[in-house]
Short mmCIF file of C-alpha atoms and ligand atoms in Angstrom, two decimals:
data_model
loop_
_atom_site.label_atom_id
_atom_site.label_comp_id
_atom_site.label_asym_id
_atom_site.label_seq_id
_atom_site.Cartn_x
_atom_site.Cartn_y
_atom_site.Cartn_z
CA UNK F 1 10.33 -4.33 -11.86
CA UNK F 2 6.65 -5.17 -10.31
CA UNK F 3 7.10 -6.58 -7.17
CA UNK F 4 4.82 -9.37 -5.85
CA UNK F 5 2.52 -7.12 -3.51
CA UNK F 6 1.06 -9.34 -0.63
CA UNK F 7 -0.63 -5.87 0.97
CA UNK F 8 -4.54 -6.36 2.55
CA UNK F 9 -5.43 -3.30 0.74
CA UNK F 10 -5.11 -1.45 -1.15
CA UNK F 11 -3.84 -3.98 -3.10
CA UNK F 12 -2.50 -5.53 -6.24
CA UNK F 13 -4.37 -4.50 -9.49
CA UNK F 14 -4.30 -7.15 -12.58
CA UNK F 15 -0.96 -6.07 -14.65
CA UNK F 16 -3.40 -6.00 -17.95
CA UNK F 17 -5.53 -3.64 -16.21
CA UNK F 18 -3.02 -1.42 -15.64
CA UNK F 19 -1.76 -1.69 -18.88
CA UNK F 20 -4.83 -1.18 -20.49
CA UNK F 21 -5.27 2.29 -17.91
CA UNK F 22 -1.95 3.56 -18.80
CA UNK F 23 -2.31 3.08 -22.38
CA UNK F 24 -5.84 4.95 -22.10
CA UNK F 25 -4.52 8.00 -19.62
CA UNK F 26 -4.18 10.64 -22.41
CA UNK F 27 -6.77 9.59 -24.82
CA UNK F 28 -9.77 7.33 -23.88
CA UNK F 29 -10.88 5.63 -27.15
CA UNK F 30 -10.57 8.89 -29.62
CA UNK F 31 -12.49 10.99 -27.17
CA UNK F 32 -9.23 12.93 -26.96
CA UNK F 33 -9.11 13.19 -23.36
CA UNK F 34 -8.62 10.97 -20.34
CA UNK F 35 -11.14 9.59 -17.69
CA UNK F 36 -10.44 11.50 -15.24
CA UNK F 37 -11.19 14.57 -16.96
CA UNK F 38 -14.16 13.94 -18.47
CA UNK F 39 -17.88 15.14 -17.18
CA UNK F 40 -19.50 12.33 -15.22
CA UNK F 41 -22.49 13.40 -17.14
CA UNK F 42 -20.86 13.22 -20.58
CA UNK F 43 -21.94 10.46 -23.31
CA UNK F 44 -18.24 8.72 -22.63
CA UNK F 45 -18.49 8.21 -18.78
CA UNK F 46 -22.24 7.46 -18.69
CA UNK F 47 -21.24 4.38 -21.02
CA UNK F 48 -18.34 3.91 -18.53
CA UNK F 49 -20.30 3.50 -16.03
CA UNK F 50 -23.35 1.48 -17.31
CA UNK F 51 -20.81 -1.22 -18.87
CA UNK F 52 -19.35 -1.51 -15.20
CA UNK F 53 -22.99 -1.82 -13.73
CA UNK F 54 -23.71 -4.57 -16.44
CA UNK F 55 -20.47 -6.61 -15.74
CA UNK F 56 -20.89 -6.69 -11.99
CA UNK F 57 -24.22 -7.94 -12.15
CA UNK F 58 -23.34 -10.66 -14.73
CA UNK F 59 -20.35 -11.45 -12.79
CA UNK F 60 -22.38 -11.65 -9.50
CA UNK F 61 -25.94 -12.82 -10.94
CA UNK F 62 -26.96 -10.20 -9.24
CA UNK F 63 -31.10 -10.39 -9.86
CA UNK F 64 -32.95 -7.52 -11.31
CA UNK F 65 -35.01 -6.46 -7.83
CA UNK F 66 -31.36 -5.76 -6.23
CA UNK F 67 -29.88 -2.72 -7.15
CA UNK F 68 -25.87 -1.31 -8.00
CA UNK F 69 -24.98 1.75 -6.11
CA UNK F 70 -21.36 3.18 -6.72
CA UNK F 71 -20.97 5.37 -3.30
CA UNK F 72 -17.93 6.81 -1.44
CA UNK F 73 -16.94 6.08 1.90
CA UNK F 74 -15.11 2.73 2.23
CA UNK F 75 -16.66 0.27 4.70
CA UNK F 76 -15.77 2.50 7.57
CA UNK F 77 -18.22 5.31 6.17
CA UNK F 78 -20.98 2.74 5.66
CA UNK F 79 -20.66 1.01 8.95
CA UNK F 80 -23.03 4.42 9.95
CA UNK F 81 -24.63 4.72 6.65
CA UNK F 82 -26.21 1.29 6.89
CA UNK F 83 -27.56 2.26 10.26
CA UNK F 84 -28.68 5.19 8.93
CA UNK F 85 -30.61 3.88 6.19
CA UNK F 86 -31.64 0.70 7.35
CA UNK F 87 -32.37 0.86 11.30
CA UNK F 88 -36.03 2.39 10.84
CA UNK F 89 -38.31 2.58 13.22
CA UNK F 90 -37.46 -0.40 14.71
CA UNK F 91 -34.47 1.26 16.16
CA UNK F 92 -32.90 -1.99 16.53
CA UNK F 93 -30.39 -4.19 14.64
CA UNK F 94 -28.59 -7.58 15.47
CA UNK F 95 -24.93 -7.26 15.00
CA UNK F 96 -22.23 -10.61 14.47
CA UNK F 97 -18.77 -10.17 15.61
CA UNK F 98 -16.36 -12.50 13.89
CA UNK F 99 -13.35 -10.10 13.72
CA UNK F 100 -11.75 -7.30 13.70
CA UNK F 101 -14.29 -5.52 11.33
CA UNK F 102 -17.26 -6.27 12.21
CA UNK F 103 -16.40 -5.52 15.96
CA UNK F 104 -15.61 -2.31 13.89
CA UNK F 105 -19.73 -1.84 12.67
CA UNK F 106 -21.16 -2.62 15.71
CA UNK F 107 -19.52 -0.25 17.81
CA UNK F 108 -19.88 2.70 14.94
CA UNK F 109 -24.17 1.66 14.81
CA UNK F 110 -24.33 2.17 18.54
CA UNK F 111 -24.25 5.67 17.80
CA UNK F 112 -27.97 5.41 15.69
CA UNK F 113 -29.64 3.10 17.61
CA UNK F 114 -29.96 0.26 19.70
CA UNK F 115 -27.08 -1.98 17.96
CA UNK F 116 -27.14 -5.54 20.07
CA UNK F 117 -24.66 -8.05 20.03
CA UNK F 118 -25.90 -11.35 18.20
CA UNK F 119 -22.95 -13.17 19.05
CA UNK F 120 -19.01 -12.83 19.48
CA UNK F 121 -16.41 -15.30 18.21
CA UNK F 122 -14.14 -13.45 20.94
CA UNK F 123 -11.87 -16.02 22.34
CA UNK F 124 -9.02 -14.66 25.03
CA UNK F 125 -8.64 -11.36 22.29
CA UNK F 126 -8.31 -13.15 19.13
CA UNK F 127 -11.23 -14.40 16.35
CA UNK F 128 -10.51 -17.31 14.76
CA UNK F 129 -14.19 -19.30 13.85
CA UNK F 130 -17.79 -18.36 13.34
CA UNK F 131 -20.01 -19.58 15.98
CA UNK F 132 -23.18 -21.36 14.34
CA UNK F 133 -26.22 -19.43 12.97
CA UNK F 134 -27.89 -21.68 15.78
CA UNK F 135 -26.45 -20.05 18.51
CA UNK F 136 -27.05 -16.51 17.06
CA UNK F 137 -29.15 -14.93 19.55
CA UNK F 138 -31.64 -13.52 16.95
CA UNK F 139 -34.00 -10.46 17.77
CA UNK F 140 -36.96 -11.42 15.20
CA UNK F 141 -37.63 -7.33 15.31
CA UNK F 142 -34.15 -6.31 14.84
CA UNK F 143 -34.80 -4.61 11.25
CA UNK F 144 -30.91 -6.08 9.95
CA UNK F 145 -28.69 -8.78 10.80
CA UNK F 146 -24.84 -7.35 9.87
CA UNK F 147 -22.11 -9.99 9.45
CA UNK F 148 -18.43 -9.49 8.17
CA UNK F 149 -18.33 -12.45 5.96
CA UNK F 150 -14.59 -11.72 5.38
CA UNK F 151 -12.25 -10.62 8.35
CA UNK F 152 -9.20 -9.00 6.36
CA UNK F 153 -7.02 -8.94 10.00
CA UNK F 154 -8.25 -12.17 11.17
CA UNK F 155 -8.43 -14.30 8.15
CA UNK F 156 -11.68 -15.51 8.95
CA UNK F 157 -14.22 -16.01 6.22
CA UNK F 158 -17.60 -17.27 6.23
CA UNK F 159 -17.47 -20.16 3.46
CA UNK F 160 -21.16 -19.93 3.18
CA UNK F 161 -23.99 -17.01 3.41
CA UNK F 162 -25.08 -17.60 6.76
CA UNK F 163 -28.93 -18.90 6.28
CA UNK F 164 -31.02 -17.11 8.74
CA UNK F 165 -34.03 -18.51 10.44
CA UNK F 166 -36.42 -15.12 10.07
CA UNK F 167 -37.11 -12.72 7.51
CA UNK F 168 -35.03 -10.37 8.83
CA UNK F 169 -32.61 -8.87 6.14
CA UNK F 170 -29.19 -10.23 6.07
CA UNK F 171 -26.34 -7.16 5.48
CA UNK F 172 -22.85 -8.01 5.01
CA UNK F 173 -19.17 -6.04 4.47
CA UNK F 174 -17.80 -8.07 1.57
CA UNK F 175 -14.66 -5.68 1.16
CA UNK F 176 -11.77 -8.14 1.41
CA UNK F 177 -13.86 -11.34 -0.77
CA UNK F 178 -15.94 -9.92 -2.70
CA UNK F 179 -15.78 -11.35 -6.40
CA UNK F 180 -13.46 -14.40 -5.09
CA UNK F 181 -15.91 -16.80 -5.84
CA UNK F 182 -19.87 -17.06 -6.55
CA UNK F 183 -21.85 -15.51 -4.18
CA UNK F 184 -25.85 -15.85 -3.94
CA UNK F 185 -26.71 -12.22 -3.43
CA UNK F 186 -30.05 -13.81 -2.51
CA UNK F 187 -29.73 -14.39 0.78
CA UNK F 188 -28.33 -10.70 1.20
CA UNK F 189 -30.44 -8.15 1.89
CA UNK F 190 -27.86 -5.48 1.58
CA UNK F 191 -23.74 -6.44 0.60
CA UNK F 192 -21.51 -2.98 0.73
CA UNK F 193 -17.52 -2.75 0.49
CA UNK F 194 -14.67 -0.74 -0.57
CA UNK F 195 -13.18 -1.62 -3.79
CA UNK F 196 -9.25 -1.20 -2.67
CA UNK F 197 -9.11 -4.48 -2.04
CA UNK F 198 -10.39 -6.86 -4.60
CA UNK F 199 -11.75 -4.61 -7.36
CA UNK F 200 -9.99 -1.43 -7.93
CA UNK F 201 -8.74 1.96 -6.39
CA UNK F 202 -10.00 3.34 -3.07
CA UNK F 203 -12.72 5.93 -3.36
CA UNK F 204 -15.26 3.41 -4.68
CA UNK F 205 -17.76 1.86 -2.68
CA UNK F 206 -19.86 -0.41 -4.15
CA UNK F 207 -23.08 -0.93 -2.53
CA UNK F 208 -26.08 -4.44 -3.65
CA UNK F 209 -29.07 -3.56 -2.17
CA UNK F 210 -32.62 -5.22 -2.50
CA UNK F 211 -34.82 -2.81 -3.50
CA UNK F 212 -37.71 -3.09 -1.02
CA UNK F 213 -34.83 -1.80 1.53
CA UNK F 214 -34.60 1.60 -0.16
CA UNK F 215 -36.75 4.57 1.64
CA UNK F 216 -36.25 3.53 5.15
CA UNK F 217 -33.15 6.46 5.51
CA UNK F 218 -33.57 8.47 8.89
CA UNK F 219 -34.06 11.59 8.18
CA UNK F 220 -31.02 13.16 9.34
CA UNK F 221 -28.95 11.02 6.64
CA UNK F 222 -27.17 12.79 4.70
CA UNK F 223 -28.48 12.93 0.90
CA UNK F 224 -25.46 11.73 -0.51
CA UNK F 225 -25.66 8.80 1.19
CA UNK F 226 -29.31 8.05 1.22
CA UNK F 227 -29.41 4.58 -1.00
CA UNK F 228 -32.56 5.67 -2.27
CA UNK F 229 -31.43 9.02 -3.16
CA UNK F 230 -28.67 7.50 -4.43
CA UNK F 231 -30.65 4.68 -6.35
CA UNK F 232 -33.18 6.96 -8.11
CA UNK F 233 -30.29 9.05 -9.62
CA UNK F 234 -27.94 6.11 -10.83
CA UNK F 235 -25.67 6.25 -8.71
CA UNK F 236 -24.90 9.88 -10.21
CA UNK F 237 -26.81 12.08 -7.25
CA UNK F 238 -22.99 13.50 -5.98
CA UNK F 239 -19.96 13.23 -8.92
CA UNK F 240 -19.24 9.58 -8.38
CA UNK F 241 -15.74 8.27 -8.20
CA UNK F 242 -15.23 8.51 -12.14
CA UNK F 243 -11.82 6.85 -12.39
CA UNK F 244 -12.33 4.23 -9.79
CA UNK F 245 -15.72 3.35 -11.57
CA UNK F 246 -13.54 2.95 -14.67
CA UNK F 247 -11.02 0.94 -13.35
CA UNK F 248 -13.73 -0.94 -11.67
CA UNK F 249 -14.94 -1.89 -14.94
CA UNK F 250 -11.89 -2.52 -16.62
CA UNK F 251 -11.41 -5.36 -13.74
CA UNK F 252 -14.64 -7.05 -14.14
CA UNK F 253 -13.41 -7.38 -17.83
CA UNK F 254 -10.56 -8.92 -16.45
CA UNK F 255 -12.39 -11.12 -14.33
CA UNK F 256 -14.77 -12.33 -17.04
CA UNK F 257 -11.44 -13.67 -19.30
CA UNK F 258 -10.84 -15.31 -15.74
CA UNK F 259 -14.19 -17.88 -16.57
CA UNK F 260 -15.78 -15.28 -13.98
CA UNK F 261 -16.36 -16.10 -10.86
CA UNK F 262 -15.88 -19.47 -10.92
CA UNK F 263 -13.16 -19.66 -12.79
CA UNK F 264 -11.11 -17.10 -10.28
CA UNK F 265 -12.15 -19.54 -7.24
CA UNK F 266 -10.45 -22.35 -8.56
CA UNK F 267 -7.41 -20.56 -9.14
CA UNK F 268 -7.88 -18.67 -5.55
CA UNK F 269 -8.82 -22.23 -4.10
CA UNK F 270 -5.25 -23.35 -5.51
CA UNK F 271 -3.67 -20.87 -3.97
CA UNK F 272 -4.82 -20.70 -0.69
CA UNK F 273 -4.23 -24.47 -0.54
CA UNK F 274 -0.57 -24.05 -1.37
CA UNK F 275 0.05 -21.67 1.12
CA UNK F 276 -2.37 -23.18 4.28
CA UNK F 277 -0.50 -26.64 3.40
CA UNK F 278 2.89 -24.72 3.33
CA UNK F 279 2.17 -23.15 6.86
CA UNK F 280 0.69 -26.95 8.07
CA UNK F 281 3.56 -28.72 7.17
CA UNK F 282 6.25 -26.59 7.84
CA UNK F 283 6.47 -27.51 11.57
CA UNK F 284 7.91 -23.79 12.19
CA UNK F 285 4.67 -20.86 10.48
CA UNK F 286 1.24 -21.69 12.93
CA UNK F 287 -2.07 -20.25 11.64
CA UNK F 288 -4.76 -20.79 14.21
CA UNK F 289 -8.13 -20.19 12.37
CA UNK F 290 -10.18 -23.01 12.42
CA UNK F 291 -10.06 -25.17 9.07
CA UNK F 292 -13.65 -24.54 8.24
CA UNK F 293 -13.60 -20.79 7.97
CA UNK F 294 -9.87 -20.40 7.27
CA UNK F 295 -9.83 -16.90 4.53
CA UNK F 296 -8.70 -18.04 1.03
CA UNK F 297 -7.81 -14.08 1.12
CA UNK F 298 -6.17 -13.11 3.73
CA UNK F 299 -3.74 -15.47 5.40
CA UNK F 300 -2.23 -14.55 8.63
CA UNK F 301 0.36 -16.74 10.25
CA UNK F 302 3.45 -16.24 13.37
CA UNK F 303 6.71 -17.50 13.39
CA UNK F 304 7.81 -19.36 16.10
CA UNK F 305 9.88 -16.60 17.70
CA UNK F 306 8.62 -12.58 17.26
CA UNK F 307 12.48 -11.76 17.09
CA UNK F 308 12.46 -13.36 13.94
CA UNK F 309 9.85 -11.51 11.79
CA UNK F 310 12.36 -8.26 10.59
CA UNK F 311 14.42 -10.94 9.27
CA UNK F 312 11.83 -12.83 7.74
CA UNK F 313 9.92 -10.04 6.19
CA UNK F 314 13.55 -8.45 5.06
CA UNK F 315 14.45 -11.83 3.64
CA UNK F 316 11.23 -11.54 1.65
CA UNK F 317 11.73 -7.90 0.55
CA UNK F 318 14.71 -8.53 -1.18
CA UNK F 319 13.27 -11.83 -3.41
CA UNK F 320 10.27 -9.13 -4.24
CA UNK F 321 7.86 -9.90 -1.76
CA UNK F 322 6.26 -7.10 -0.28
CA UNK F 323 3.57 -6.00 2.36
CA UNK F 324 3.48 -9.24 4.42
CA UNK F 325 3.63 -7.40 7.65
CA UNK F 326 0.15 -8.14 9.75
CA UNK F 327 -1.82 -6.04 10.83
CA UNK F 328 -0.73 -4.35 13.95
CA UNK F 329 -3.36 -5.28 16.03
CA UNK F 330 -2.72 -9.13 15.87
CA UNK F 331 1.06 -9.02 14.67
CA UNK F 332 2.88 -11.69 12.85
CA UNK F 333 2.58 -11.66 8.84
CA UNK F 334 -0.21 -11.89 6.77
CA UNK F 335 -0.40 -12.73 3.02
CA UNK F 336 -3.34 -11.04 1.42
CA UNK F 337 -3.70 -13.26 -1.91
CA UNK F 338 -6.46 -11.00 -3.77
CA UNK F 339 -7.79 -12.65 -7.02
CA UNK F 340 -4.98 -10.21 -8.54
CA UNK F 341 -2.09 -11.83 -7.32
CA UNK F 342 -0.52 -14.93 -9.36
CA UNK F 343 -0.22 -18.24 -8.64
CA UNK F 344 3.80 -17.68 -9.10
CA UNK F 345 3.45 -14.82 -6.63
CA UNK F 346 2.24 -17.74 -4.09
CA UNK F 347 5.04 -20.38 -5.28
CA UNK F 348 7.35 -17.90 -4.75
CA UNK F 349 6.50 -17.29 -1.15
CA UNK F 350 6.02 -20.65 -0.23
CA UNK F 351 9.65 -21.60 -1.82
CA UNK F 352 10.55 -18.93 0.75
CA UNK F 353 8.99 -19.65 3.62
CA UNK F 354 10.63 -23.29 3.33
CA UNK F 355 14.25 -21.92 2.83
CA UNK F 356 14.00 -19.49 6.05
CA UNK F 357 12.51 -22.01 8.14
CA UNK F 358 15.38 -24.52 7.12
CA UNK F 359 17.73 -21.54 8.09
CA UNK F 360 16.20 -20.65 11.24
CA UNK F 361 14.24 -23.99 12.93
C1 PLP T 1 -10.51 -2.59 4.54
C2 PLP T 1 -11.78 -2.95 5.19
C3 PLP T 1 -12.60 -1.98 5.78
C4 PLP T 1 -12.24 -0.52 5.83
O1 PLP T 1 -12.38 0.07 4.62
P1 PLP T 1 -12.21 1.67 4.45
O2 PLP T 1 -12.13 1.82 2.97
O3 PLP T 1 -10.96 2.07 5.15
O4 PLP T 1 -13.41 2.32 5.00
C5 PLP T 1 -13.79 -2.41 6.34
N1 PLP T 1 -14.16 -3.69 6.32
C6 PLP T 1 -13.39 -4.65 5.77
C7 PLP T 1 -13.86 -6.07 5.77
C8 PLP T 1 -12.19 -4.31 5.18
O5 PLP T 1 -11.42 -5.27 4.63
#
C-alpha cells in the first residue's frame, strides 16, 4: 500500500510516473534495454534528454537567451559553484538570509570571496518573514544578489521574485518550489536546485542561467562544474545523471496533463489553504510565519506541548501518514505538500489533526 509521504525531500513522485518508470525498467520503448543502461551518448538518451530540456522550458517559459544545464551536486554543491562561477573579479556578492538555506550559501561563498550579508530575517533564532527589498542593503558592485526564495525548514517562501533596484543579477535556490507555480525566470539571473524535491530523484541538479553570465568561472573551478563548460557541451561535458534526467522528463509530462504550471498552483493553492486554515482554527497546531510569505510547500507547525509529538506523529503513522517529523533544527512537524502529493493526502491529515487535537486539548 503507498503511503501518503509528507517527507521535505526526497519526496513523493507522481504514482503515474512511477508507473510509467516501472513499466519501462526492462525495455525502454523497443530499444530492448532500460535507461539506466543505455550510453548517454546513444540516439535513445540524447532524445531523452532534449524532450526533458523542451518541457522544462515550456513549462517555465523559460526565454531562449537563458540556458538548461542538468548538473550534479544538489544545492549544497552549488552554494560554492555559484561563487565560483559567478563572483568574478568583483570578488564580491550580496547574500539574503531568509532561512535555514540560504544562511546555508552564504556561509559556504565566504570561502571564494568577499560574501556580505544583504540582510537577515533572523529574529531570536528562528526565520519567519522576508524583510523588504527596500531595506536590502544593496552593494551596486556586488556581481550577484543570492536569495532562497523557498526555505524548506522554515516554510518561508518569497510569493514574488524580489524586484531589485540595480542591474545586478538576481540568483536564487528554487529546490523546494520550483515548478509550484509560474515563475518569471526574467528577473533571475541564475535559478539552480536539486530535483529530490519537486521534480524527480536526487542526483539531478538543474541549473537556468542567462547566458551573458556564462565565462565568468574562476579559474580554479572545476570543469565539471564550469556552466559554460557545461553549457557549450549540452549539459553532456561529464555522464549526466541519465535516469534522473529521465524521470525528470517523465514529470514535466506529468505536470503538463496538470494545465502546467498554472494549473498545479491552483491545486497547490487549495491545499495549502486547507491545511494553514486547519492549523488557524484549530486553537491547539501554531505556525508562526508571517501570512504574506507563509510556504504553500513546506508547512511547519508545533503542538502545544513537545511531549505530545511521538504520539502525534505515531497516531499519523498508523492512518498512512508518513515523514511529518520537522526538521531537527527547528523541531515540531512539518508537512512538505510537493505538487506530487494529493489533495486527499491533505484531507486526510487535516481530518487528523482535528481528531488528535479533540483527544488531547
Ligand atoms: C534540500 C535543499 C538543499 C540541499 O540540497 P542537497 O541536494 O542536499 O544539496 C538546499 N537548498 C534548499 C532550498 C533545499 O530545499
Amino acid at each position: 500500500m503507498r503511503v501518503f509521504n509528507f517527507s521535505a525531500g526526497p519526496a513523493a513522485l507522481p504514482e503515474p510516473v512511477l508507473r510509467q518508470a516501472a513499466a519501462e525498467m526492462l525495455d525502454w520503448h523497443g530499444s530492448g534495454m532500460g535507461v539506466m543502461e543505455m550510453s548517454h551518448r546513444g540516439p535513445e538518451f540524447i532524445a531523452i534528454h532534449a524532450e526533458a530540456v523542451a518541457l522544462l522550458r515550456e513549462l517555465l517559459d523559460v526565454p531562449a537567451h537563458y540556458r538548461i544545464l542538468f548538473m550534479q551536486g544538489g544545492a549544497i554543491a552549488a552554494n560554492a559553484i555559484i561563487p565560483l562561477n559567478l563572483m568574478g573579479p568583483a570578488g564580491r556578492a550580496d547574500y539574503v538570509v531568509t532561512g535555514s538555506w540560504s544562511q546555508k550559501s552564504y556561509k559556504e561563498a565566504q570561502k571564494y570571496g568577499s560574501a556580505a550579508l544583504a540582510a537577515s530575517a533572523e529574529r531570536d533564532g528562528a526565520f519567519r518573514h522576508i524583510p523588504p527589498v527596500q531595506e536590502w542593503r544593496l552593494d551596486p558592485g556586488a556581481a550577484y544578489v543570492h536569495v532562497c526564495t523557498n526555505e524548506t525548514i522554515d516554510g518561508v517562501e518569497f510569493a514574488e521574485p524580489p524586484l531589485l533596484p540595480g542591474a545586478v543579477p538576481l540568483v536564487a535556490d528554487v529546490s523546494s518550489h520550483i515548478l509550484s507555480r509560474p515563475l518569471d525566470v526574467t528577473r533571475f539571473g541564475v535559478l539552480y536546485g536539486g530535483a529530490q524535491k519537486n521534480i524527480g530523484p536526487a542526483g539531478l541538479t538543474i541549473v537556468i542561467i542567462r547566458e551573458d553570465l556564462l565565462g565568468r568561472a574562476h579559474p580554479l573551478t572545476p570543469s565539471a562544474f564550469d556552466f559554460k563548460t557545461v553549457a557549450d557541451n549540452d549539459s553532456m561535458y561529464n555522464t549526466p545523471p541519465t535516469y534522473a534526467i529521465y524521470i525528470a522528463g517523465l514529470v514535466f509530462r506529468w505536470l503538463k496533463e496538470q494545465g502546467g504550471l498554472a494549473g498545479i498552483e491552483r491545486a497547490n493553492v487549495a491545499k495549502a489553504n486547507l491545511l494553514y486554515d486547519a492549523i488557524d482554527g484549530s486553537g491547539f497546531y501554531v505556525n508562526r510565519v508571517d501570512r504574506a510569505c507563509r510556504s504553500r510547500m513546506n508547512v511547519p507547525f508545533v503542538l502545544p506541548d513537545k511531549r505530545l509529538d511521538a504520539a502525534f506523529l505515531k497516531g499519523a503513522e498508523e492512518r498512512g501518514m508518513v515523514q511529518l517529523k520537522g526538521h531537527r533544527s527547528v523541531g515540531g512537524m512539518r508537512a512538505s505538500i510537493y505538487n506530487a502529493m494529493p489533495l486527499a493526502g491533505v484531507e486526510a491529515l487535516v481530518a487528523y489533526m482535528r481528531e488528535f487535537a479533540k483527544a488531547h486539548g
